[in-house]
Amino acid sequence: MSRALPKYNKRRVGLAGGAAAVALTGAVIAGTALAGESSEGGGADARTLAGPGTVSCPDVAPQLPAIPASAQAEVDRNLALLDQQITEANKRLVDTVGQGGPNFVQNAILGPLEDKRVATVNRIATAIGRTADRPAGLDSLAACSLDAQGDPAAPGQEETGGTETSAPPAGDVGGDAGAGGGDAGAGQDGDASGVGTISCPDVAPQLPAIPASAQAEVDRNLALLDQQITEANKRLVDTVGQGGPNFVQNAILGPLEDKRVATVNRIATAIGRTADRPAGLDSLAACTLTK
């Protein structure tokens, strides 16, 4: 019996070692699975699971002409707003890491940011255009990109030290987009319970007499307002069940409001070239979801 005991002990050691190897292998497999779970999208958004990266936008200030003294304060305010918008977008990148599908960053962050920037650079152009030649082509500076490697943003567009806010991107803070379209978010407990439809104020009845020289441009932008609502309703259907409780507000209603702000500003500018520029059209930008 004394000879059998070493064999028994040896067998126990072998079993214990095998169990440890299995456990270690399982840990390695689990770690590998967690590290690779972002491979589904294959794009920049998928890499945000490892690191959110930073938003990079063209610098607007160097592209501006000489700024009239009467417009300087308004231009400075909107340039600061452009920086604030980037700061908020970068914060949202961090807050939403891993959310949504492969196009989440484009649809919920970069797209809305571009719409905000279009509205803001249009305000800059309008401010300058009141007493000097209106700068053209600023809209081409609105689109931003995601540096998914986390490198610094483009020169002049670093994250500012201003106050960061977690408010949904439904309107420019302190700008013409209104106070965030508060009523548009009412009842948004989730978008999976039903699709619903989007309701927006009708702009055409609120317009003054339209000069003949502006009629074509106004008609084109009124048609664009309808198209924007159609696209938003389609997006409601296509994204049912995606995102968290604020997905509809952040990814559909907010971006829609920003688009409408830019569009009604173009309408006002077209009329204002040969008649009194209509005021207050921005108040018609916010839309609501009706279920």
CSV table of C-alpha atoms in Angstrom, one decimal:
chain,number,residue,atom,x,y,z
A,1,MET,CA,0.0,0.0,0.0
A,2,SER,CA,2.9,2.3,0.7
A,3,ARG,CA,3.9,2.0,-3.0
A,4,ALA,CA,0.4,2.9,-4.3
A,5,LEU,CA,0.2,6.2,-2.3
A,6,PRO,CA,2.8,8.1,-4.4
A,7,LYS,CA,0.9,7.1,-7.6
A,8,TYR,CA,-2.3,8.4,-6.1
A,9,ASN,CA,-0.7,11.6,-5.0
A,10,LYS,CA,0.9,12.0,-8.4
A,11,ARG,CA,-2.5,11.5,-10.0
A,12,ARG,CA,-4.0,14.2,-7.8
A,13,VAL,CA,-1.3,16.6,-8.7
A,14,GLY,CA,-1.9,16.0,-12.4
A,15,LEU,CA,-5.6,16.6,-12.0
A,16,ALA,CA,-5.1,19.8,-10.1
A,17,GLY,CA,-2.7,21.1,-12.6
A,18,GLY,CA,-5.1,20.3,-15.5
A,19,ALA,CA,-7.9,22.1,-13.7
A,20,ALA,CA,-5.7,25.2,-13.2
A,21,ALA,CA,-4.8,25.1,-16.9
A,22,VAL,CA,-8.4,24.9,-17.9
A,23,ALA,CA,-9.3,27.9,-15.6
A,24,LEU,CA,-6.4,29.9,-17.0
A,25,THR,CA,-7.4,29.1,-20.6
A,26,GLY,CA,-11.0,30.2,-19.8
A,27,ALA,CA,-9.8,33.5,-18.4
A,28,VAL,CA,-7.7,34.1,-21.5
A,29,ILE,CA,-10.7,33.3,-23.7
A,30,ALA,CA,-13.0,35.6,-21.7
A,31,GLY,CA,-10.4,38.4,-21.8
A,32,THR,CA,-10.0,38.0,-25.5
A,33,ALA,CA,-13.8,38.0,-26.1
A,34,LEU,CA,-14.1,41.2,-24.1
A,35,ALA,CA,-11.3,42.9,-25.9
A,36,GLY,CA,-12.7,42.0,-29.3
A,37,GLU,CA,-16.4,42.6,-28.7
A,38,SER,CA,-16.3,45.9,-30.8
A,39,SER,CA,-15.4,44.2,-34.0
A,40,GLU,CA,-19.0,44.1,-35.4
A,41,GLY,CA,-19.0,47.6,-36.9
A,42,GLY,CA,-15.5,47.7,-38.1
A,43,GLY,CA,-15.6,51.5,-38.4
A,44,ALA,CA,-14.7,54.4,-36.3
A,45,ASP,CA,-17.6,54.0,-34.0
A,46,ALA,CA,-16.7,50.4,-33.1
A,47,ARG,CA,-13.3,51.6,-31.9
A,48,THR,CA,-15.0,53.9,-29.4
A,49,LEU,CA,-15.5,50.9,-27.1
A,50,ALA,CA,-11.7,51.0,-26.5
A,51,GLY,CA,-11.5,54.8,-26.5
A,52,PRO,CA,-13.9,57.5,-27.6
A,53,GLY,CA,-11.4,59.5,-29.6
A,54,THR,CA,-11.9,63.2,-30.2
A,55,VAL,CA,-13.9,65.4,-32.6
A,56,SER,CA,-11.9,67.4,-35.1
A,57,CYS,CA,-13.5,70.3,-36.9
A,58,PRO,CA,-12.2,73.0,-39.4
A,59,ASP,CA,-11.2,76.2,-37.7
A,60,VAL,CA,-13.7,79.0,-38.8
A,61,ALA,CA,-12.0,82.1,-37.5
A,62,PRO,CA,-9.0,82.2,-40.0
A,63,GLN,CA,-11.5,81.9,-42.9
A,64,LEU,CA,-13.4,85.0,-42.0
A,65,PRO,CA,-12.9,88.3,-43.8
A,66,ALA,CA,-12.4,91.6,-42.0
A,67,ILE,CA,-15.1,91.8,-39.4
A,68,PRO,CA,-17.0,95.1,-39.0
A,69,ALA,CA,-16.8,96.6,-35.6
A,70,SER,CA,-20.6,96.5,-35.3
A,71,ALA,CA,-20.5,92.7,-35.8
A,72,GLN,CA,-17.5,91.9,-33.7
A,73,ALA,CA,-19.3,91.0,-30.5
A,74,GLU,CA,-21.8,88.7,-32.3
A,75,VAL,CA,-19.1,87.0,-34.3
A,76,ASP,CA,-17.0,86.4,-31.2
A,77,ARG,CA,-20.0,85.0,-29.3
A,78,ASN,CA,-20.7,82.5,-32.1
A,79,LEU,CA,-17.0,81.5,-32.5
A,80,ALA,CA,-17.0,80.7,-28.8
A,81,LEU,CA,-20.2,78.8,-29.4
A,82,LEU,CA,-18.5,76.7,-32.0
A,83,ASP,CA,-15.8,75.7,-29.5
A,84,GLN,CA,-18.5,74.9,-26.9
A,85,GLN,CA,-20.3,72.7,-29.4
A,86,ILE,CA,-17.1,70.7,-29.9
A,87,THR,CA,-16.6,70.4,-26.2
A,88,GLU,CA,-20.1,69.1,-25.7
A,89,ALA,CA,-19.7,66.6,-28.6
A,90,ASN,CA,-16.5,65.3,-27.1
A,91,LYS,CA,-18.2,64.9,-23.7
A,92,ARG,CA,-21.0,63.0,-25.4
A,93,LEU,CA,-18.5,60.7,-27.0
A,94,VAL,CA,-17.3,59.7,-23.6
A,95,ASP,CA,-20.8,59.5,-22.1
A,96,THR,CA,-22.1,57.2,-24.8
A,97,VAL,CA,-19.1,54.8,-25.4
A,98,GLY,CA,-20.5,51.4,-26.6
A,99,GLN,CA,-24.0,52.7,-27.3
A,100,GLY,CA,-25.9,52.2,-30.5
A,101,GLY,CA,-24.9,50.5,-33.7
A,102,PRO,CA,-22.0,51.0,-36.1
A,103,ASN,CA,-23.4,54.4,-37.2
A,104,PHE,CA,-24.2,55.8,-33.8
A,105,VAL,CA,-21.4,58.3,-33.6
A,106,GLN,CA,-22.3,59.7,-37.1
A,107,ASN,CA,-26.0,59.8,-36.5
A,108,ALA,CA,-26.1,61.0,-32.8
A,109,ILE,CA,-23.0,63.1,-32.5
A,110,LEU,CA,-21.2,64.1,-35.7
A,111,GLY,CA,-24.4,64.7,-37.7
A,112,PRO,CA,-26.1,66.9,-35.0
A,113,LEU,CA,-22.8,68.7,-34.5
A,114,GLU,CA,-22.6,69.6,-38.2
A,115,ASP,CA,-26.2,70.9,-38.1
A,116,LYS,CA,-25.4,73.1,-35.1
A,117,ARG,CA,-22.3,74.4,-36.8
A,118,VAL,CA,-24.2,75.2,-40.0
A,119,ALA,CA,-26.7,77.3,-38.0
A,120,THR,CA,-23.8,79.0,-36.1
A,121,VAL,CA,-21.7,79.9,-39.1
A,122,ASN,CA,-24.8,81.2,-40.9
A,123,ARG,CA,-25.3,83.6,-37.9
A,124,ILE,CA,-21.7,84.7,-38.3
A,125,ALA,CA,-22.2,85.3,-42.0
A,126,THR,CA,-25.4,87.2,-41.3
A,127,ALA,CA,-23.8,89.4,-38.7
A,128,ILE,CA,-21.0,90.4,-41.0
A,129,GLY,CA,-23.3,90.8,-44.0
A,130,ARG,CA,-25.4,93.5,-42.3
A,131,THR,CA,-22.6,96.1,-42.9
A,132,ALA,CA,-20.2,94.4,-45.3
A,133,ASP,CA,-20.1,91.7,-47.9
A,134,ARG,CA,-21.6,88.5,-46.6
A,135,PRO,CA,-18.9,85.8,-46.5
A,136,ALA,CA,-19.8,82.8,-48.7
A,137,GLY,CA,-18.9,79.2,-48.3
A,138,LEU,CA,-18.7,79.0,-44.5
A,139,ASP,CA,-21.1,76.0,-44.6
A,140,SER,CA,-18.2,74.0,-46.0
A,141,LEU,CA,-16.5,74.3,-42.6
A,142,ALA,CA,-19.4,72.7,-40.7
A,143,ALA,CA,-18.6,69.0,-41.1
A,144,CYS,CA,-16.4,67.4,-38.5
A,145,SER,CA,-14.7,64.0,-38.2
A,146,LEU,CA,-13.8,61.6,-35.5
A,147,ASP,CA,-10.2,61.0,-34.7
A,148,ALA,CA,-10.8,57.5,-33.2
A,149,GLN,CA,-7.1,57.2,-32.1
A,150,GLY,CA,-7.6,59.8,-29.5
A,151,ASP,CA,-5.1,62.3,-31.0
A,152,PRO,CA,-5.5,66.0,-30.4
A,153,ALA,CA,-8.2,67.8,-32.3
A,154,ALA,CA,-7.3,70.1,-35.3
A,155,PRO,CA,-5.3,73.2,-34.4
A,156,GLY,CA,-7.6,75.9,-33.0
A,157,GLN,CA,-10.4,73.5,-32.3
A,158,GLU,CA,-9.1,71.9,-29.1
A,159,GLU,CA,-11.6,71.2,-26.3
A,160,THR,CA,-12.1,74.5,-24.5
A,161,GLY,CA,-12.1,75.0,-20.8
A,162,GLY,CA,-15.7,76.3,-20.9
A,163,THR,CA,-18.5,74.9,-19.0
A,164,GLU,CA,-19.5,71.4,-20.2
A,165,THR,CA,-23.1,70.5,-20.3
A,166,SER,CA,-25.0,67.3,-20.6
A,167,ALA,CA,-28.0,68.9,-22.2
A,168,PRO,CA,-29.2,67.1,-25.3
A,169,PRO,CA,-28.0,68.6,-28.6
A,170,ALA,CA,-31.4,70.0,-29.4
A,171,GLY,CA,-30.3,73.6,-29.9
A,172,ASP,CA,-27.3,75.9,-29.7
A,173,VAL,CA,-26.9,77.2,-26.2
A,174,GLY,CA,-27.5,80.9,-26.2
A,175,GLY,CA,-28.1,80.8,-30.0
A,176,ASP,CA,-31.2,80.9,-32.2
A,177,ALA,CA,-32.1,77.3,-31.9
A,178,GLY,CA,-34.3,78.0,-28.9
A,179,ALA,CA,-34.1,76.7,-25.4
A,180,GLY,CA,-33.5,73.1,-26.4
A,181,GLY,CA,-37.1,72.4,-27.5
A,182,GLY,CA,-38.2,71.3,-24.1
A,183,ASP,CA,-41.7,70.2,-25.1
A,184,ALA,CA,-40.2,68.0,-27.8
A,185,GLY,CA,-38.8,65.7,-25.2
A,186,ALA,CA,-42.0,65.2,-23.2
A,187,GLY,CA,-43.0,61.6,-22.8
A,188,GLN,CA,-39.8,60.2,-24.3
A,189,ASP,CA,-39.6,57.3,-21.9
A,190,GLY,CA,-38.2,55.1,-24.7
A,191,ASP,CA,-38.6,54.7,-28.4
A,192,ALA,CA,-39.3,51.0,-28.4
A,193,SER,CA,-42.9,51.2,-27.2
A,194,GLY,CA,-44.2,52.7,-30.5
A,195,VAL,CA,-43.0,54.6,-33.5
A,196,GLY,CA,-45.3,57.6,-33.5
A,197,THR,CA,-45.0,60.6,-35.9
A,198,ILE,CA,-43.2,63.9,-35.7
A,199,SER,CA,-45.2,67.1,-35.6
A,200,CYS,CA,-43.6,70.5,-36.4
A,201,PRO,CA,-45.0,74.0,-36.6
A,202,ASP,CA,-46.0,75.1,-40.1
A,203,VAL,CA,-43.6,77.8,-41.2
A,204,ALA,CA,-45.3,79.1,-44.4
A,205,PRO,CA,-48.3,80.7,-42.7
A,206,GLN,CA,-46.0,82.7,-40.4
A,207,LEU,CA,-44.1,84.3,-43.3
A,208,PRO,CA,-44.6,87.9,-44.4
A,209,ALA,CA,-45.2,88.9,-48.0
A,210,ILE,CA,-42.4,87.2,-50.0
A,211,PRO,CA,-40.6,89.4,-52.6
A,212,ALA,CA,-40.6,87.9,-56.1
A,213,SER,CA,-36.8,87.8,-56.1
A,214,ALA,CA,-36.9,85.5,-53.0
A,215,GLN,CA,-39.9,83.3,-53.9
A,216,ALA,CA,-37.9,80.5,-55.5
A,217,GLU,CA,-35.4,80.2,-52.7
A,218,VAL,CA,-38.2,80.4,-50.0
A,219,ASP,CA,-40.2,77.7,-51.9
A,220,ARG,CA,-37.1,75.5,-52.1
A,221,ASN,CA,-36.4,75.8,-48.3
A,222,LEU,CA,-40.1,75.2,-47.4
A,223,ALA,CA,-39.9,72.0,-49.4
A,224,LEU,CA,-36.7,71.1,-47.6
A,225,LEU,CA,-38.5,71.5,-44.3
A,226,ASP,CA,-41.1,68.9,-45.4
A,227,GLN,CA,-38.3,66.6,-46.6
A,228,GLN,CA,-36.6,66.9,-43.2
A,229,ILE,CA,-39.7,65.8,-41.4
A,230,THR,CA,-40.2,62.9,-43.8
A,231,GLU,CA,-36.6,61.8,-43.2
A,232,ALA,CA,-37.0,62.1,-39.5
A,233,ASN,CA,-40.2,60.0,-39.5
A,234,LYS,CA,-38.3,57.3,-41.6
A,235,ARG,CA,-35.5,57.3,-39.0
A,236,LEU,CA,-38.1,56.8,-36.3
A,237,VAL,CA,-39.1,53.6,-38.0
A,238,ASP,CA,-35.6,52.5,-38.8
A,239,THR,CA,-34.3,52.9,-35.3
A,240,VAL,CA,-37.2,51.5,-33.2
A,241,GLY,CA,-35.7,49.9,-30.0
A,242,GLN,CA,-32.2,51.5,-30.4
A,243,GLY,CA,-30.5,53.6,-27.8
A,244,GLY,CA,-31.5,54.6,-24.3
A,245,PRO,CA,-34.5,56.6,-23.1
A,246,ASN,CA,-33.3,59.8,-24.7
A,247,PHE,CA,-32.4,58.3,-28.1
A,248,VAL,CA,-35.3,59.9,-30.0
A,249,GLN,CA,-34.6,63.3,-28.5
A,250,ASN,CA,-30.8,63.2,-29.0
A,251,ALA,CA,-30.6,61.4,-32.3
A,252,ILE,CA,-33.8,62.5,-34.1
A,253,LEU,CA,-35.7,65.4,-32.7
A,254,GLY,CA,-32.6,67.4,-31.7
A,255,PRO,CA,-30.9,67.1,-35.1
A,256,LEU,CA,-34.2,67.8,-36.8
A,257,GLU,CA,-34.5,71.1,-34.9
A,258,ASP,CA,-30.9,72.1,-35.8
A,259,LYS,CA,-31.7,71.4,-39.5
A,260,ARG,CA,-34.9,73.5,-39.3
A,261,VAL,CA,-33.0,76.4,-37.6
A,262,ALA,CA,-30.6,76.5,-40.5
A,263,THR,CA,-33.4,76.2,-43.0
A,264,VAL,CA,-35.6,79.0,-41.6
A,265,ASN,CA,-32.6,81.2,-41.3
A,266,ARG,CA,-32.0,80.8,-45.0
A,267,ILE,CA,-35.7,81.7,-45.6
A,268,ALA,CA,-35.3,84.8,-43.4
A,269,THR,CA,-32.1,85.8,-45.2
A,270,ALA,CA,-33.7,85.4,-48.6
A,271,ILE,CA,-36.6,87.6,-47.7
A,272,GLY,CA,-34.3,90.1,-45.9
A,273,ARG,CA,-32.2,90.8,-49.0
A,274,THR,CA,-35.0,93.0,-50.5
A,275,ALA,CA,-37.5,93.4,-47.6
A,276,ASP,CA,-37.6,93.4,-43.8
A,277,ARG,CA,-36.0,90.3,-42.5
A,278,PRO,CA,-38.7,88.3,-40.6
A,279,ALA,CA,-37.9,87.8,-36.9
A,280,GLY,CA,-38.7,84.9,-34.6
A,281,LEU,CA,-38.8,82.1,-37.2
A,282,ASP,CA,-36.4,80.1,-35.0
A,283,SER,CA,-39.3,79.6,-32.5
A,284,LEU,CA,-40.9,77.4,-35.1
A,285,ALA,CA,-37.9,75.0,-35.3
A,286,ALA,CA,-38.6,72.6,-32.4
A,287,CYS,CA,-40.7,69.6,-33.2
A,288,THR,CA,-42.5,67.0,-31.0
A,289,LEU,CA,-43.2,63.3,-31.1
A,290,THR,CA,-46.8,62.2,-31.2
A,291,LYS,CA,-47.6,58.6,-30.4
